[in-house]
XYZ file of N, CA, C and O in Angstrom:
696
model
N 0.836 -1.191 0.000
C 0.000 0.000 0.000
C 0.869 1.237 0.000
O 1.896 1.294 0.645
N 0.414 2.223 -0.740
C 1.122 3.493 -0.835
C 0.272 4.531 -0.124
O -0.815 4.868 -0.585
N 0.738 5.009 1.013
C -0.010 6.006 1.758
C -0.053 7.334 1.021
O 0.731 7.590 0.127
N -0.997 8.200 1.392
C -1.147 9.481 0.702
C 0.110 10.334 0.819
O 0.444 11.071 -0.100
N 0.832 10.223 1.937
C 2.069 10.975 2.074
C 3.126 10.460 1.100
O 3.900 11.220 0.536
N 3.130 9.149 0.855
C 4.087 8.577 -0.085
C 3.684 8.841 -1.530
O 4.529 8.885 -2.405
N 2.383 8.997 -1.790
C 1.924 9.274 -3.153
C 2.577 10.536 -3.689
O 2.797 10.665 -4.879
N 2.875 11.470 -2.804
C 3.506 12.715 -3.225
C 4.891 12.486 -3.818
O 5.410 13.335 -4.523
N 5.505 11.335 -3.528
C 6.837 11.024 -4.042
C 6.789 10.507 -5.481
O 7.811 10.389 -6.122
N 5.597 10.172 -5.960
C 5.444 9.618 -7.289
C 4.966 10.696 -8.249
O 4.264 11.617 -7.854
N 5.345 10.535 -9.504
C 4.968 11.517 -10.511
C 3.681 11.089 -11.194
O 3.667 10.200 -12.032
N 2.584 11.741 -10.800
C 1.289 11.453 -11.401
C 1.283 12.000 -12.825
O 1.682 13.134 -13.065
N 0.797 11.179 -13.758
C 0.739 11.594 -15.156
C -0.698 11.928 -15.534
O -0.964 12.949 -16.155
N -1.633 11.070 -15.152
C -3.046 11.313 -15.382
C -3.835 10.420 -14.442
O -3.257 9.684 -13.643
N -5.152 10.480 -14.515
C -5.980 9.682 -13.626
C -7.298 9.349 -14.300
O -7.644 9.908 -15.341
N -8.010 8.423 -13.700
C -9.369 8.088 -14.107
C -10.185 7.988 -12.825
O -9.683 8.312 -11.746
N -11.406 7.530 -12.925
C -12.270 7.537 -11.736
C -11.655 6.841 -10.527
O -11.687 7.366 -9.423
N -11.103 5.652 -10.732
C -10.620 4.846 -9.611
C -9.113 4.609 -9.602
O -8.613 3.928 -8.714
N -8.419 5.152 -10.609
C -6.997 4.844 -10.776
C -6.182 6.113 -10.956
O -6.571 7.014 -11.699
N -5.038 6.133 -10.286
C -4.037 7.178 -10.505
C -2.892 6.526 -11.282
O -2.398 5.471 -10.890
N -2.491 7.142 -12.393
C -1.442 6.602 -13.255
C -0.173 7.402 -13.000
O -0.159 8.621 -13.160
N 0.874 6.694 -12.585
C 2.131 7.351 -12.254
C 3.247 6.791 -13.126
O 3.109 5.714 -13.709
N 4.349 7.538 -13.187
C 5.530 7.017 -13.868
C 6.065 5.827 -13.093
O 5.874 5.730 -11.881
N 6.728 4.931 -13.813
C 7.391 3.820 -13.121
C 8.255 4.365 -12.011
O 8.771 5.478 -12.109
N 8.452 3.578 -10.981
C 9.252 4.036 -9.854
C 10.099 2.897 -9.296
O 9.599 1.782 -9.118
N 11.339 3.199 -9.009
C 12.203 2.213 -8.353
C 11.634 1.816 -6.998
O 11.873 0.711 -6.513
N 10.852 2.700 -6.392
C 10.255 2.409 -5.083
C 9.176 1.335 -5.153
O 8.752 0.830 -4.124
N 8.726 0.990 -6.352
C 7.682 -0.013 -6.499
C 8.208 -1.361 -6.986
O 7.428 -2.248 -7.331
N 9.506 -1.531 -6.981
C 10.087 -2.777 -7.504
C 9.542 -4.008 -6.777
O 9.246 -5.024 -7.405
N 9.358 -3.932 -5.484
C 8.801 -5.069 -4.744
C 7.419 -5.431 -5.280
O 7.108 -6.608 -5.479
N 6.597 -4.425 -5.554
C 5.258 -4.663 -6.093
C 5.331 -5.233 -7.506
O 4.582 -6.147 -7.861
N 6.234 -4.678 -8.332
C 6.389 -5.181 -9.700
C 6.794 -6.654 -9.676
O 6.279 -7.463 -10.451
N 7.724 -6.994 -8.782
C 8.203 -8.380 -8.700
C 7.100 -9.334 -8.248
O 7.001 -10.451 -8.763
N 6.281 -8.912 -7.282
C 5.170 -9.760 -6.835
C 4.268 -10.093 -8.012
O 3.788 -11.219 -8.134
N 4.031 -9.110 -8.876
C 3.141 -9.331 -10.008
C 3.802 -10.201 -11.071
O 3.266 -11.233 -11.466
N 4.955 -9.796 -11.541
C 5.580 -10.487 -12.675
C 6.064 -11.886 -12.315
O 6.142 -12.756 -13.180
N 6.358 -12.130 -11.047
C 6.805 -13.458 -10.611
C 5.657 -14.359 -10.150
O 5.881 -15.510 -9.787
N 4.438 -13.851 -10.157
C 3.276 -14.653 -9.818
C 3.002 -15.586 -11.002
O 2.767 -15.121 -12.114
N 3.031 -16.907 -10.802
C 2.837 -17.843 -11.922
C 1.540 -17.615 -12.707
O 1.524 -17.774 -13.919
N 0.468 -17.226 -12.024
C -0.803 -16.986 -12.712
C -0.712 -15.794 -13.661
O -1.337 -15.783 -14.722
N 0.076 -14.803 -13.305
C 0.268 -13.619 -14.154
C 1.320 -13.914 -15.217
O 1.136 -13.597 -16.399
N 2.412 -14.531 -14.809
C 3.530 -14.793 -15.726
C 3.108 -15.598 -16.946
O 3.553 -15.331 -18.062
N 2.214 -16.565 -16.756
C 1.805 -17.400 -17.890
C 0.950 -16.633 -18.886
O 0.798 -17.063 -20.025
N 0.404 -15.496 -18.496
C -0.378 -14.665 -19.411
C 0.499 -13.647 -20.133
O 0.079 -13.037 -21.104
N 1.720 -13.469 -19.642
C 2.647 -12.502 -20.229
C 3.626 -13.173 -21.181
O 4.015 -12.610 -22.195
N 4.040 -14.387 -20.831
C 5.094 -15.057 -21.599
C 4.856 -16.559 -21.656
O 4.376 -17.154 -20.689
N 5.213 -17.145 -22.781
C 5.138 -18.610 -22.905
C 6.300 -19.275 -22.178
O 6.248 -20.453 -21.868
N 7.347 -18.524 -21.910
C 8.519 -19.036 -21.192
C 8.807 -18.150 -19.990
O 9.816 -17.456 -19.944
N 7.911 -18.150 -18.997
C 8.113 -17.256 -17.861
C 9.369 -17.599 -17.062
O 9.746 -18.762 -16.942
N 10.005 -16.557 -16.569
C 11.158 -16.722 -15.694
C 10.893 -15.954 -14.405
O 10.019 -15.091 -14.370
N 11.636 -16.270 -13.385
C 11.539 -15.535 -12.125
C 12.586 -14.422 -12.160
O 13.768 -14.678 -12.376
N 12.119 -13.204 -11.994
C 13.006 -12.044 -12.040
C 13.540 -11.721 -10.657
O 12.831 -11.851 -9.664
N 14.773 -11.257 -10.612
C 15.402 -10.830 -9.369
C 15.181 -9.328 -9.188
O 14.876 -8.621 -10.159
N 15.356 -8.828 -7.972
C 15.262 -7.379 -7.780
C 16.248 -6.611 -8.671
O 15.913 -5.543 -9.189
N 17.428 -7.154 -8.873
C 18.426 -6.487 -9.706
C 17.955 -6.407 -11.158
O 18.113 -5.370 -11.812
N 17.394 -7.501 -11.659
C 16.879 -7.500 -13.036
C 15.722 -6.516 -13.190
O 15.623 -5.804 -14.192
N 14.867 -6.461 -12.196
C 13.722 -5.555 -12.256
C 14.181 -4.107 -12.189
O 13.645 -3.242 -12.895
N 15.197 -3.826 -11.394
C 15.753 -2.479 -11.318
C 16.327 -2.057 -12.673
O 16.105 -0.930 -13.121
N 17.043 -2.946 -13.326
C 17.585 -2.662 -14.661
C 16.438 -2.356 -15.621
O 16.496 -1.402 -16.407
N 15.384 -3.169 -15.572
C 14.231 -2.965 -16.450
C 13.582 -1.603 -16.203
O 13.284 -0.864 -17.150
N 13.343 -1.262 -14.936
C 12.712 0.025 -14.598
C 13.577 1.174 -15.089
O 13.086 2.108 -15.727
N 14.863 1.124 -14.819
C 15.756 2.206 -15.247
C 15.804 2.339 -16.767
O 15.841 3.455 -17.291
N 15.799 1.212 -17.457
C 15.799 1.237 -18.921
C 14.534 1.923 -19.434
O 14.596 2.794 -20.312
N 13.382 1.542 -18.895
C 12.116 2.152 -19.311
C 12.105 3.650 -19.012
O 11.649 4.454 -19.830
N 12.610 4.033 -17.843
C 12.659 5.450 -17.483
C 13.598 6.222 -18.410
O 13.273 7.330 -18.848
N 14.742 5.647 -18.728
C 15.700 6.309 -19.631
C 15.144 6.463 -21.038
O 15.508 7.399 -21.749
N 14.293 5.541 -21.440
C 13.680 5.599 -22.768
C 12.448 6.513 -22.803
O 11.856 6.696 -23.861
N 12.077 7.060 -21.662
C 10.823 7.803 -21.551
C 9.662 6.981 -22.102
O 8.804 7.484 -22.831
N 9.675 5.697 -21.775
C 8.650 4.777 -22.258
C 7.272 5.217 -21.773
O 7.127 5.825 -20.712
N 6.278 4.905 -22.553
C 4.896 5.245 -22.233
C 4.271 4.117 -21.409
O 3.297 3.493 -21.789
N 4.890 3.892 -20.253
C 4.408 2.868 -19.331
C 4.065 3.540 -18.007
O 4.799 4.404 -17.530
N 2.925 3.136 -17.463
C 2.431 3.772 -16.257
C 2.040 2.712 -15.236
O 1.422 1.705 -15.576
N 2.403 2.968 -13.989
C 1.948 2.125 -12.896
C 0.599 2.653 -12.451
O 0.377 3.867 -12.400
N -0.285 1.732 -12.145
C -1.642 2.104 -11.749
C -1.798 1.915 -10.248
O -1.464 0.856 -9.712
N -2.307 2.944 -9.601
C -2.499 2.944 -8.158
C -3.986 3.131 -7.871
O -4.631 4.027 -8.423
N -4.518 2.264 -7.022
C -5.925 2.357 -6.646
C -6.134 3.627 -5.829
O -5.476 3.850 -4.805
N -7.046 4.458 -6.301
C -7.273 5.767 -5.679
C -7.680 5.652 -4.211
O -7.161 6.371 -3.355
N -8.587 4.748 -3.880
C -9.116 4.702 -2.510
C -8.167 4.085 -1.494
O -8.191 4.465 -0.328
N -7.335 3.143 -1.940
C -6.465 2.446 -0.979
C -4.988 2.782 -1.126
O -4.203 2.514 -0.222
N -4.594 3.319 -2.282
C -3.181 3.569 -2.541
C -2.421 2.304 -2.911
O -1.199 2.309 -2.978
N -3.139 1.210 -3.170
C -2.482 -0.054 -3.501
C -2.159 -0.131 -4.987
O -2.870 0.416 -5.833
N -1.089 -0.836 -5.277
C -0.631 -1.053 -6.636
C -1.596 -1.994 -7.358
O -1.960 -3.044 -6.833
N -2.008 -1.609 -8.566
C -2.926 -2.408 -9.373
C -2.175 -3.174 -10.456
O -2.445 -4.347 -10.698
N -1.254 -2.511 -11.129
C -0.537 -3.118 -12.248
C 0.075 -2.039 -13.120
O 0.183 -0.888 -12.710
N 0.453 -2.428 -14.341
C 1.050 -1.494 -15.292
C 0.288 -1.546 -16.605
O -0.225 -2.597 -16.997
N 0.270 -0.413 -17.283
C -0.290 -0.336 -18.625
C 0.693 0.456 -19.465
O 1.315 1.407 -18.977
N 0.841 0.031 -20.730
C 1.894 0.615 -21.560
C 1.466 0.697 -23.018
O 0.783 -0.187 -23.519
N 1.891 1.763 -23.652
C 1.875 1.807 -25.109
C 3.275 1.353 -25.494
O 4.249 2.098 -25.384
N 3.374 0.077 -25.884
C 4.659 -0.582 -26.105
C 5.426 0.007 -27.283
O 6.655 0.098 -27.257
N 4.699 0.345 -28.326
C 5.325 0.927 -29.512
C 4.257 1.676 -30.290
O 3.058 1.497 -30.064
N 4.722 2.525 -31.199
C 3.827 3.259 -32.087
C 4.359 3.072 -33.500
O 5.492 3.457 -33.793
N 3.549 2.440 -34.355
C 3.914 2.229 -35.758
C 2.779 2.732 -36.626
O 1.620 2.357 -36.413
N 3.116 3.573 -37.600
C 2.096 4.163 -38.479
C 0.995 4.838 -37.676
O -0.186 4.759 -38.017
N 1.388 5.457 -36.578
C 0.500 6.199 -35.688
C -0.557 5.322 -34.999
O -1.607 5.793 -34.593
N -0.241 4.027 -34.886
C -1.087 3.071 -34.178
C -0.314 2.592 -32.947
O 0.818 2.126 -33.064
N -0.921 2.715 -31.773
C -0.267 2.304 -30.536
C -0.532 0.851 -30.213
O -1.668 0.381 -30.312
N 0.528 0.152 -29.835
C 0.426 -1.242 -29.390
C 0.355 -1.233 -27.867
O 1.282 -0.762 -27.207
N -0.737 -1.740 -27.321
C -0.991 -1.677 -25.879
C -0.613 -2.984 -25.198
O -0.857 -4.071 -25.724
N -0.047 -2.872 -23.999
C 0.202 -4.005 -23.118
C -0.303 -3.654 -21.729
O -0.185 -2.511 -21.290
N -0.870 -4.618 -21.046
C -1.407 -4.369 -19.706
C -1.192 -5.599 -18.840
O -1.265 -6.727 -19.319
N -0.919 -5.359 -17.573
C -0.796 -6.449 -16.608
C -1.362 -5.962 -15.280
O -1.005 -4.880 -14.809
N -2.240 -6.765 -14.718
C -2.886 -6.404 -13.460
C -2.590 -7.489 -12.435
O -2.675 -8.683 -12.735
N -2.262 -7.071 -11.217
C -1.968 -8.033 -10.158
C -3.175 -8.935 -9.939
O -4.322 -8.541 -10.158
N -2.905 -10.134 -9.499
C -3.984 -11.108 -9.318
C -5.044 -10.606 -8.338
O -6.244 -10.789 -8.547
N -4.622 -9.927 -7.282
C -5.571 -9.473 -6.263
C -6.457 -8.322 -6.733
O -7.491 -8.050 -6.122
N -6.103 -7.678 -7.827
C -6.894 -6.540 -8.322
C -7.686 -6.888 -9.584
O -8.320 -6.015 -10.183
N -7.659 -8.148 -9.982
C -8.435 -8.558 -11.149
C -9.905 -8.708 -10.781
O -10.263 -8.791 -9.607
N -10.744 -8.713 -11.806
C -12.201 -8.835 -11.636
C -12.813 -7.650 -10.905
O -13.835 -7.782 -10.229
N -12.194 -6.481 -11.050
C -12.727 -5.257 -10.452
C -12.942 -4.182 -11.527
O -13.117 -3.017 -11.199
N -12.857 -4.585 -12.773
C -13.047 -3.701 -13.931
C -11.923 -2.684 -14.120
O -12.086 -1.722 -14.866
N -10.786 -2.906 -13.463
C -9.648 -2.010 -13.667
C -9.076 -2.152 -15.075
O -8.530 -1.204 -15.617
N -9.177 -3.333 -15.661
C -8.709 -3.520 -17.033
C -9.460 -2.618 -17.988
O -8.856 -1.885 -18.778
N -10.769 -2.641 -17.909
C -11.584 -1.794 -18.783
C -11.308 -0.315 -18.537
O -11.121 0.458 -19.475
N -11.300 0.061 -17.278
C -11.092 1.475 -16.950
C -9.740 1.965 -17.443
O -9.634 3.039 -18.038
N -8.705 1.171 -17.218
C -7.360 1.614 -17.611
C -7.180 1.599 -19.127
O -6.514 2.478 -19.681
N -7.776 0.642 -19.807
C -7.701 0.625 -21.270
C -8.398 1.851 -21.859
O -7.859 2.508 -22.759
N -9.577 2.153 -21.362
C -10.289 3.338 -21.849
C -9.451 4.593 -21.634
O -9.354 5.452 -22.516
N -8.814 4.670 -20.481
C -8.055 5.884 -20.165
C -6.775 5.987 -20.987
O -6.429 7.075 -21.456
N -6.059 4.876 -21.203
C -4.829 4.939 -21.994
C -5.163 5.234 -23.459
O -4.419 5.938 -24.148
N -6.293 4.733 -23.927
C -6.729 5.014 -25.294
C -7.068 6.498 -25.426
O -6.653 7.166 -26.373
N -7.796 7.006 -24.466
C -8.124 8.432 -24.455
C -6.841 9.271 -24.431
O -6.700 10.238 -25.174
N -5.906 8.886 -23.594
C -4.611 9.570 -23.502
C -3.891 9.522 -24.862
O -3.352 10.529 -25.318
N -3.898 8.371 -25.485
C -3.238 8.219 -26.777
C -3.848 9.090 -27.852
O -3.131 9.729 -28.635
N -5.163 9.142 -27.901
C -5.832 9.979 -28.895
C -5.622 11.464 -28.609
O -5.286 12.238 -29.501
N -5.831 11.866 -27.353
C -5.803 13.286 -27.007
C -4.401 13.859 -26.854
O -4.135 14.981 -27.283
N -3.498 13.123 -26.217
C -2.171 13.661 -25.920
C -1.111 13.293 -26.963
O -0.156 14.036 -27.154
N -1.275 12.148 -27.601
C -0.262 11.662 -28.542
C -0.733 11.725 -29.994
O 0.030 11.413 -30.900
N -1.993 12.110 -30.188
C -2.588 12.199 -31.524
C -2.487 10.898 -32.315
O -2.249 10.912 -33.524
N -2.680 9.779 -31.625
C -2.650 8.488 -32.305
C -3.934 8.295 -33.109
O -4.966 8.892 -32.813
N -3.844 7.433 -34.112
C -4.999 7.153 -34.967
C -5.717 5.864 -34.587
O -6.812 5.601 -35.088
N -5.114 5.031 -33.762
C -5.734 3.767 -33.397
C -4.865 2.968 -32.453
O -3.771 3.392 -32.073
N -5.358 1.776 -32.116
C -4.672 0.915 -31.160
C -4.805 -0.540 -31.569
O -5.774 -0.933 -32.214
N -3.835 -1.323 -31.141
C -3.833 -2.757 -31.367
C -3.201 -3.425 -30.155
O -2.576 -2.770 -29.329
N -3.376 -4.735 -30.066
C -2.766 -5.490 -28.984
C -2.697 -6.953 -29.389
O -3.327 -7.377 -30.355
N -1.911 -7.703 -28.651
C -1.812 -9.148 -28.829
C -2.158 -9.804 -27.508
O -1.811 -9.298 -26.436
N -2.840 -10.939 -27.586
C -3.262 -11.646 -26.383
C -3.259 -13.133 -26.681
O -3.566 -13.555 -27.797
N -2.906 -13.927 -25.689
C -2.969 -15.378 -25.855
C -4.434 -15.802 -25.934
O -5.264 -15.330 -25.141
N -4.733 -16.708 -26.835
C -6.119 -17.173 -26.998
C -6.639 -17.866 -25.738
O -7.850 -17.965 -25.539
N -5.748 -18.315 -24.884
C -6.151 -18.957 -23.629
C -6.550 -17.945 -22.551
O -7.112 -18.321 -21.527
N -6.292 -16.681 -22.783
C -6.592 -15.638 -21.804
C -7.988 -15.060 -22.087
O -8.136 -13.910 -22.497
N -8.992 -15.875 -21.862
C -10.365 -15.492 -22.193
C -10.855 -14.281 -21.394
O -11.631 -13.477 -21.907
N -10.412 -14.141 -20.174
C -10.817 -12.991 -19.364
C -10.344 -11.691 -20.019
O -11.110 -10.740 -20.144
N -9.104 -11.665 -20.481
C -8.578 -10.471 -21.142
C -9.281 -10.224 -22.475
O -9.633 -9.087 -22.791
N -9.490 -11.275 -23.240
C -10.162 -11.125 -24.539
C -11.547 -10.514 -24.340
O -11.948 -9.591 -25.065
N -12.275 -11.007 -23.357
C -13.608 -10.469 -23.059
C -13.526 -8.976 -22.713
O -14.336 -8.167 -23.190
N -12.550 -8.616 -21.918
C -12.338 -7.213 -21.546
C -12.052 -6.367 -22.790
O -12.656 -5.318 -22.983
N -11.148 -6.846 -23.637
C -10.785 -6.098 -24.848
C -11.976 -5.936 -25.773
O -12.183 -4.869 -26.361
N -12.772 -6.973 -25.895
C -13.954 -6.898 -26.761
C -14.957 -5.879 -26.225
O -15.592 -5.156 -27.009
N -15.100 -5.785 -24.915
C -16.007 -4.795 -24.328
C -15.576 -3.371 -24.659
O -16.415 -2.479 -24.775
N -14.285 -3.165 -24.790
C -13.752 -1.844 -25.117
C -13.965 -1.527 -26.593
O -14.057 -0.375 -26.980
N -14.032 -2.565 -27.427
C -14.214 -2.351 -28.866
C -13.159 -2.995 -29.739
O -13.149 -2.819 -30.954
N -12.247 -3.756 -29.132
C -11.234 -4.463 -29.912
C -11.871 -5.672 -30.587
O -12.762 -6.303 -30.027
N -11.412 -5.971 -31.797
C -11.871 -7.154 -32.516
C -10.666 -7.957 -32.976
O -9.606 -7.409 -33.268
N -10.865 -9.268 -33.057
C -9.832 -10.190 -33.524
C -9.731 -10.043 -35.038
O -10.715 -10.249 -35.742
N -8.549 -9.688 -35.523
C -8.390 -9.487 -36.970
C -7.507 -10.527 -37.632
O -7.582 -10.726 -38.826
N -6.652 -11.170 -36.887
C -5.744 -12.153 -37.480
C -4.978 -12.865 -36.380
O -4.969 -12.421 -35.235
N -4.322 -13.944 -36.731
C -3.445 -14.578 -35.745
C -2.345 -13.603 -35.316
O -1.970 -12.696 -36.064
N -1.846 -13.815 -34.134
C -0.779 -12.969 -33.612
C 0.583 -13.378 -34.103
O 0.720 -14.111 -35.086
N 1.596 -12.912 -33.386
C 2.992 -13.146 -33.782
C 3.453 -14.570 -33.531
O 4.323 -15.068 -34.211
N 2.888 -15.216 -32.541
C 3.295 -16.573 -32.185
C 2.062 -17.462 -32.099
O 0.930 -16.987 -32.056
N 2.298 -18.754 -32.046
C 1.218 -19.733 -31.913
C 0.372 -19.398 -30.688
O 0.903 -19.020 -29.643
N -0.930 -19.503 -30.817
C -1.859 -19.277 -29.722
C -1.984 -17.801 -29.355
O -2.448 -17.454 -28.286
N -1.565 -16.912 -30.243
C -1.592 -15.480 -30.022
C -2.633 -14.872 -30.961
O -2.700 -15.234 -32.131
N -3.457 -13.995 -30.460
C -4.480 -13.311 -31.252
C -4.102 -11.843 -31.377
O -3.720 -11.211 -30.395
N -4.231 -11.309 -32.579
C -3.988 -9.886 -32.822
C -5.343 -9.191 -32.890
O -6.223 -9.589 -33.641
N -5.514 -8.160 -32.067
C -6.778 -7.431 -32.011
C -6.537 -5.954 -32.295
O -5.491 -5.420 -31.933
N -7.504 -5.317 -32.937
C -7.422 -3.891 -33.198
C -8.695 -3.223 -32.675
O -9.763 -3.850 -32.601
N -8.550 -1.964 -32.344
C -9.697 -1.182 -31.882
C -10.409 -0.677 -33.130
O -9.852 0.125 -33.884
N -11.607 -1.163 -33.359
C -12.356 -0.801 -34.557
C -13.140 0.493 -34.388
O -13.219 1.289 -35.294
N -13.751 0.650 -33.252
C -14.575 1.840 -33.023
C -14.300 2.347 -31.630
O -14.175 1.570 -30.693
N -14.228 3.635 -31.513
C -13.977 4.199 -30.189
C -15.025 5.247 -29.888
O -15.257 6.166 -30.661
N -15.644 5.103 -28.715
C -16.573 6.093 -28.238
C -15.882 6.823 -27.087
O -15.471 6.185 -26.131
N -15.743 8.094 -27.222
C -15.113 8.882 -26.163
C -15.902 8.731 -24.871
O -17.119 8.583 -24.894
N -15.185 8.778 -23.764
C -15.861 8.624 -22.455
C -16.789 9.768 -22.218
O -16.856 10.721 -21.931
């Protein structure tokens, strides 16, 4: 949990109804490791999950910060607890590729939908993007359902076996 006094140490970028989006922080490495090293989460991120060390996670955070990557940690507004990360992984032809990961304890609370809507809004309004796409494992039915509710549709197989490529076909502003 991140108390309100500690929240002041983080750089807020934007917010939504229930989520505060902050820049990655070295102070959250313990939280990042709990999420990425959780087998239930890891299998949805990678077909070959590994256990990351604090040193590896620190290198990753610093690399993302040095690149000014469009990755944001999500903090639950009411409790100050870490929810997960959402990222525009790359931008090609003015289309943003989205990645999202939510801690197991914060799933099934509609944070996926809320954060996707907000990052899409941010991409359109602040980055002048023309659209969005993402890849998801076909076995991740919970995520697929969430993406479909936002307006993503399956357009073709993804980059690897069992991977689905989805694009945002229609967007209704919040």
